[in-house]
XYZ file of C-alpha atoms in Angstrom:
352
model
C -20.828 61.137 -40.712
C -23.551 59.151 -42.442
C -23.562 55.486 -41.556
C -23.119 53.247 -44.612
C -26.207 51.264 -45.504
C -25.682 47.598 -46.284
C -27.961 45.289 -48.278
C -28.819 41.817 -47.168
C -30.574 39.759 -49.821
C -32.238 36.441 -49.092
C -33.362 34.043 -51.789
C -37.113 34.266 -52.494
C -37.465 37.410 -50.363
C -37.343 41.183 -50.799
C -34.075 42.984 -49.966
C -34.047 44.973 -46.717
C -32.203 48.062 -45.454
C -30.467 47.114 -42.184
C -30.569 50.641 -40.802
C -34.296 51.191 -41.187
C -35.763 47.727 -41.749
C -37.812 49.312 -44.583
C -39.163 46.678 -46.940
C -38.848 47.470 -50.649
C -41.834 46.030 -52.467
C -40.291 44.425 -55.582
C -42.825 42.209 -57.340
C -41.653 38.796 -58.534
C -40.843 38.362 -62.242
C -43.846 36.818 -63.980
C -43.343 33.556 -65.867
C -42.699 33.639 -69.642
C -46.204 32.615 -70.629
C -47.706 35.377 -68.549
C -45.307 37.966 -69.997
C -46.260 36.941 -73.515
C -49.944 37.142 -72.698
C -49.582 40.774 -71.599
C -48.687 41.762 -75.161
C -51.682 40.033 -76.685
C -54.193 41.166 -74.105
C -52.788 44.611 -73.397
C -53.643 46.145 -76.732
C -50.607 45.153 -78.813
C -50.842 42.602 -81.621
C -49.442 39.111 -81.298
C -46.440 38.219 -83.514
C -48.525 35.664 -85.420
C -51.186 38.240 -86.253
C -48.534 40.788 -87.292
C -46.944 38.232 -89.641
C -50.349 37.341 -91.105
C -51.122 41.027 -91.744
C -47.740 41.544 -93.409
C -48.267 38.521 -95.698
C -51.760 39.777 -96.570
C -50.278 43.212 -97.364
C -47.658 41.548 -99.548
C -50.346 39.756 -101.550
C -52.503 42.873 -101.846
C -49.631 45.094 -103.014
C -48.189 42.574 -105.499
C -51.540 41.722 -107.053
C -52.785 45.308 -106.723
C -49.945 46.818 -108.755
C -50.502 44.227 -111.504
C -54.223 44.941 -111.710
C -53.742 48.713 -111.583
C -51.111 48.565 -114.331
C -53.405 46.433 -116.463
C -56.369 48.744 -115.891
C -54.372 51.898 -116.681
C -52.600 50.562 -119.770
C -55.352 48.434 -121.320
C -58.750 49.621 -120.123
C -58.299 53.245 -119.076
C -56.352 54.104 -122.211
C -53.205 55.480 -120.544
C -50.743 54.119 -123.111
C -47.451 55.330 -121.633
C -45.738 52.327 -119.983
C -42.282 53.967 -119.881
C -43.572 57.110 -118.172
C -45.630 54.961 -115.792
C -42.489 52.999 -114.884
C -40.601 56.277 -114.340
C -43.339 57.372 -111.912
C -42.868 54.064 -110.080
C -39.126 54.744 -109.777
C -39.639 58.315 -108.517
C -42.175 57.037 -105.984
C -39.778 54.340 -104.775
C -36.989 56.918 -104.442
C -39.138 59.340 -102.402
C -40.704 56.713 -100.140
C -37.358 54.944 -99.622
C -35.725 58.213 -98.564
C -38.516 58.884 -96.050
C -38.534 55.298 -94.746
C -34.782 55.165 -94.167
C -33.993 58.736 -93.086
C -37.121 59.564 -91.054
C -38.831 56.296 -90.093
C -35.453 54.516 -89.770
C -36.811 51.179 -90.996
C -33.218 50.167 -91.737
C -29.902 51.981 -91.133
C -28.692 54.202 -93.966
C -25.775 52.781 -95.959
C -23.626 55.049 -98.115
C -21.988 54.380 -101.472
C -18.259 54.218 -100.758
C -16.642 54.219 -104.200
C -17.101 55.064 -107.868
C -16.801 51.354 -108.657
C -19.731 50.532 -106.355
C -21.774 53.343 -107.931
C -21.160 51.986 -111.451
C -22.265 48.531 -110.313
C -25.511 49.971 -108.957
C -25.964 51.916 -112.210
C -25.635 48.674 -114.198
C -28.250 47.002 -111.983
C -30.533 50.016 -112.440
C -30.347 49.669 -116.238
C -31.297 45.970 -116.062
C -34.039 46.833 -113.561
C -35.440 49.463 -115.974
C -35.479 47.036 -118.871
C -37.290 44.368 -116.847
C -39.976 46.651 -115.383
C -40.668 48.539 -118.631
C -41.025 45.268 -120.558
C -43.323 43.884 -117.860
C -45.565 46.957 -117.893
C -45.602 47.071 -121.694
C -46.666 43.427 -121.902
C -49.760 44.225 -119.829
C -51.027 46.380 -122.706
C -51.246 43.316 -124.914
C -51.589 40.265 -122.660
C -54.035 39.302 -119.910
C -52.611 39.263 -116.378
C -53.126 35.489 -116.135
C -50.880 34.800 -119.142
C -48.395 37.455 -117.984
C -48.065 35.654 -114.657
C -47.678 32.277 -116.333
C -44.714 33.609 -118.321
C -43.305 35.324 -115.228
C -43.291 32.001 -113.397
C -40.493 30.815 -115.706
C -37.961 33.088 -113.951
C -36.055 30.090 -112.458
C -35.427 28.774 -115.981
C -33.741 32.012 -117.070
C -31.893 32.291 -113.740
C -30.339 28.861 -114.285
C -29.344 29.785 -117.856
C -27.737 33.115 -116.910
C -25.984 31.585 -113.884
C -24.424 28.984 -116.192
C -23.479 31.464 -118.952
C -22.096 34.210 -116.702
C -20.653 32.288 -113.741
C -20.349 28.774 -115.242
C -22.349 27.540 -112.257
C -23.733 24.071 -112.875
C -26.794 22.758 -111.103
C -27.559 19.134 -110.345
C -29.345 16.976 -112.923
C -32.438 17.010 -110.681
C -32.600 20.827 -110.833
C -32.333 20.881 -114.627
C -34.985 18.171 -114.956
C -37.340 20.206 -112.760
C -37.077 23.072 -115.270
C -38.537 20.974 -118.093
C -42.169 21.228 -116.896
C -41.626 24.988 -116.352
C -40.915 25.447 -120.059
C -43.367 22.795 -121.251
C -46.228 24.433 -119.335
C -45.620 27.776 -121.051
C -45.564 26.104 -124.469
C -48.948 24.506 -123.716
C -50.395 27.750 -122.302
C -49.111 29.827 -125.264
C -50.602 27.512 -127.877
C -54.026 27.692 -126.246
C -54.098 31.369 -125.130
C -57.140 33.057 -126.781
C -55.618 36.558 -126.434
C -52.087 35.643 -127.513
C -50.118 38.613 -128.885
C -46.634 37.995 -130.272
C -45.123 41.372 -129.309
C -46.692 41.201 -125.840
C -45.348 37.673 -125.425
C -41.809 38.675 -126.472
C -41.594 41.709 -124.155
C -43.004 39.639 -121.288
C -40.302 37.007 -121.887
C -37.796 39.893 -121.982
C -39.095 41.149 -118.633
C -38.786 37.690 -117.074
C -35.268 37.246 -118.459
C -34.308 40.721 -117.210
C -35.547 39.902 -113.700
C -33.447 36.719 -113.699
C -30.402 38.539 -115.089
C -30.639 41.199 -112.372
C -30.625 38.587 -109.601
C -27.564 36.851 -111.086
C -25.654 40.081 -111.771
C -26.507 41.442 -108.323
C -25.031 38.302 -106.771
C -21.826 38.892 -108.723
C -21.425 42.667 -108.432
C -22.306 43.210 -104.778
C -20.578 40.224 -103.170
C -17.913 41.833 -100.963
C -18.909 42.809 -97.436
C -17.878 46.426 -98.121
C -20.203 46.686 -101.127
C -23.204 44.691 -99.925
C -26.299 46.836 -99.557
C -29.528 46.101 -97.747
C -32.417 45.638 -100.191
C -34.087 48.876 -99.020
C -30.845 50.853 -99.405
C -30.257 49.314 -102.822
C -33.740 50.481 -103.858
C -32.958 53.965 -102.505
C -30.017 54.289 -104.903
C -31.372 52.289 -107.843
C -34.755 54.032 -108.127
C -33.544 57.600 -108.921
C -30.893 56.230 -111.309
C -33.580 54.181 -113.068
C -35.801 57.280 -113.363
C -32.926 59.216 -114.979
C -32.293 56.360 -117.426
C -35.983 56.247 -118.388
C -36.401 60.022 -118.850
C -34.852 60.323 -122.358
C -36.665 57.175 -123.515
C -40.081 58.396 -122.422
C -39.480 61.809 -124.052
C -38.276 60.268 -127.323
C -40.742 57.376 -127.612
C -43.846 58.704 -125.830
C -43.501 62.402 -126.661
C -44.579 65.186 -124.331
C -46.276 62.733 -122.021
C -46.312 65.057 -119.003
C -48.328 67.709 -120.866
C -50.697 65.026 -122.149
C -51.172 63.689 -118.629
C -51.897 67.169 -117.221
C -54.379 67.825 -120.031
C -56.078 64.499 -119.361
C -56.223 65.264 -115.618
C -58.082 68.523 -116.288
C -60.865 66.600 -117.935
C -60.728 63.608 -115.579
C -59.023 64.206 -112.187
C -59.442 60.496 -111.403
C -56.296 59.840 -113.443
C -54.227 61.583 -110.745
C -55.660 59.286 -108.081
C -54.873 56.253 -110.242
C -51.299 57.340 -110.971
C -50.465 58.316 -107.371
C -52.117 55.186 -106.002
C -50.360 53.018 -108.558
C -46.943 54.527 -107.785
C -47.515 54.148 -104.027
C -48.496 50.488 -104.362
C -45.366 49.940 -106.493
C -43.259 51.016 -103.506
C -45.314 48.905 -101.094
C -44.380 45.836 -103.159
C -40.718 46.422 -102.258
C -41.471 47.334 -98.632
C -43.626 44.246 -98.018
C -40.984 42.040 -99.706
C -38.547 43.244 -97.048
C -41.046 42.876 -94.185
C -42.067 39.337 -95.176
C -38.416 38.258 -95.305
C -37.743 39.964 -91.958
C -40.695 38.361 -90.155
C -40.487 34.942 -91.841
C -37.644 33.914 -94.172
C -36.435 34.159 -97.758
C -37.772 30.639 -98.321
C -41.258 31.691 -97.207
C -41.111 34.615 -99.643
C -40.212 32.172 -102.427
C -43.153 29.911 -101.565
C -45.506 32.903 -101.407
C -44.187 34.035 -104.784
C -45.070 30.670 -106.323
C -48.606 30.919 -104.970
C -48.939 34.611 -105.885
C -48.870 33.931 -109.612
C -51.844 31.599 -109.303
C -53.810 33.956 -107.052
C -53.123 36.932 -109.346
C -54.221 34.949 -112.400
C -57.494 33.875 -110.764
C -58.279 37.382 -109.446
C -57.550 38.993 -112.823
C -59.847 36.557 -114.636
C -62.630 37.309 -112.140
C -62.178 41.093 -112.544
C -61.346 41.519 -116.228
C -63.309 38.495 -117.506
C -60.652 37.546 -120.047
C -61.345 34.184 -121.710
C -59.387 31.148 -120.536
C -59.190 27.603 -121.867
C -58.764 24.267 -120.140
C -55.437 23.747 -121.929
C -54.311 27.227 -120.882
C -55.082 26.483 -117.233
C -53.382 23.092 -117.538
C -50.259 24.725 -118.984
C -50.186 27.278 -116.166
C -50.582 24.474 -113.628
C -47.709 22.497 -115.171
C -45.457 25.573 -115.005
C -46.283 26.230 -111.340
C -45.711 22.549 -110.533
C -42.318 22.787 -112.246
C -41.409 25.884 -110.213
C -42.270 24.040 -106.974
C -40.209 21.029 -108.055
C -37.342 23.346 -108.952
C -37.454 24.995 -105.494
C -37.397 21.605 -103.773
C -34.544 20.367 -105.975
C -32.534 23.518 -105.219
C -33.027 23.008 -101.482
C -31.871 19.391 -101.693
C -28.810 20.335 -103.778
C -27.799 22.957 -101.201
C -28.126 20.442 -98.381
C -26.004 17.944 -100.323
C -23.368 20.599 -101.084
C -23.061 21.663 -97.439
């Protein structure tokens, strides 16, 4: 019969086997600082560097898709904003499926009811309207002015929240919205390349973006219906593409045949379209990654700064004329957005 082996463990020493006196060499646990240093010196990236790379990718993708859209629609002569938006939606659907089902970036969530599906369909329709209007505006307006108008999203969000949900903000929040609107009035009056139709569809895009955020907060509020942003994109993107299909065929004609014919003479168009559609998905992916590695508040702050960076980069690349009053109006709008964000934070603290 085998004799039972008993362990005797002494503090600050290795355990021993009584029957054989064999010493098991168990190294001591390294301190926390040393463990953390292994990751940075052993080939893996430090968390700070990873976060910095993700934020840089967020900026590159957000500004990149704007510049590519502007180049395709205004300078390259590809005048099919609805079809371009449909390509974006198809790209987002394909990449989202691969990211969730194969790369497992987030767990897959299923649609559980017809009611939930109809809610997502409604969001997809608003999403389509906003993106198509935004892309169309780039045919007529410089990116700098487009971004100035886009910065007024908080103004429309406050309006829709009041109209739809009767939600009232504090007086400080409403006062902070005044410079947001005033800045756009100043910028519009002094914009050398002002185009009325481009301005109206850009305002429509901004209003649509605000409406989507408000409606999404209403429709997908229950825990059973809440979807992760990446899963929501997975279901919204193909629905949006289906919604856009009849519009692109009716308004833009046989755009697919025209695109193929153009590609035969200039294959570079395929590179532009595929690259543009890929970057459109990366915008959504990096939005998720920035929020995951930082916070929603950080994403909001980055969004405020992004408009300014995009405007400056576009002016440097496309050389569109700007005026001192136009820059002043843009600055007033951005200042108003920052004040609005701070006022919202203070109102939430007061409420809680």
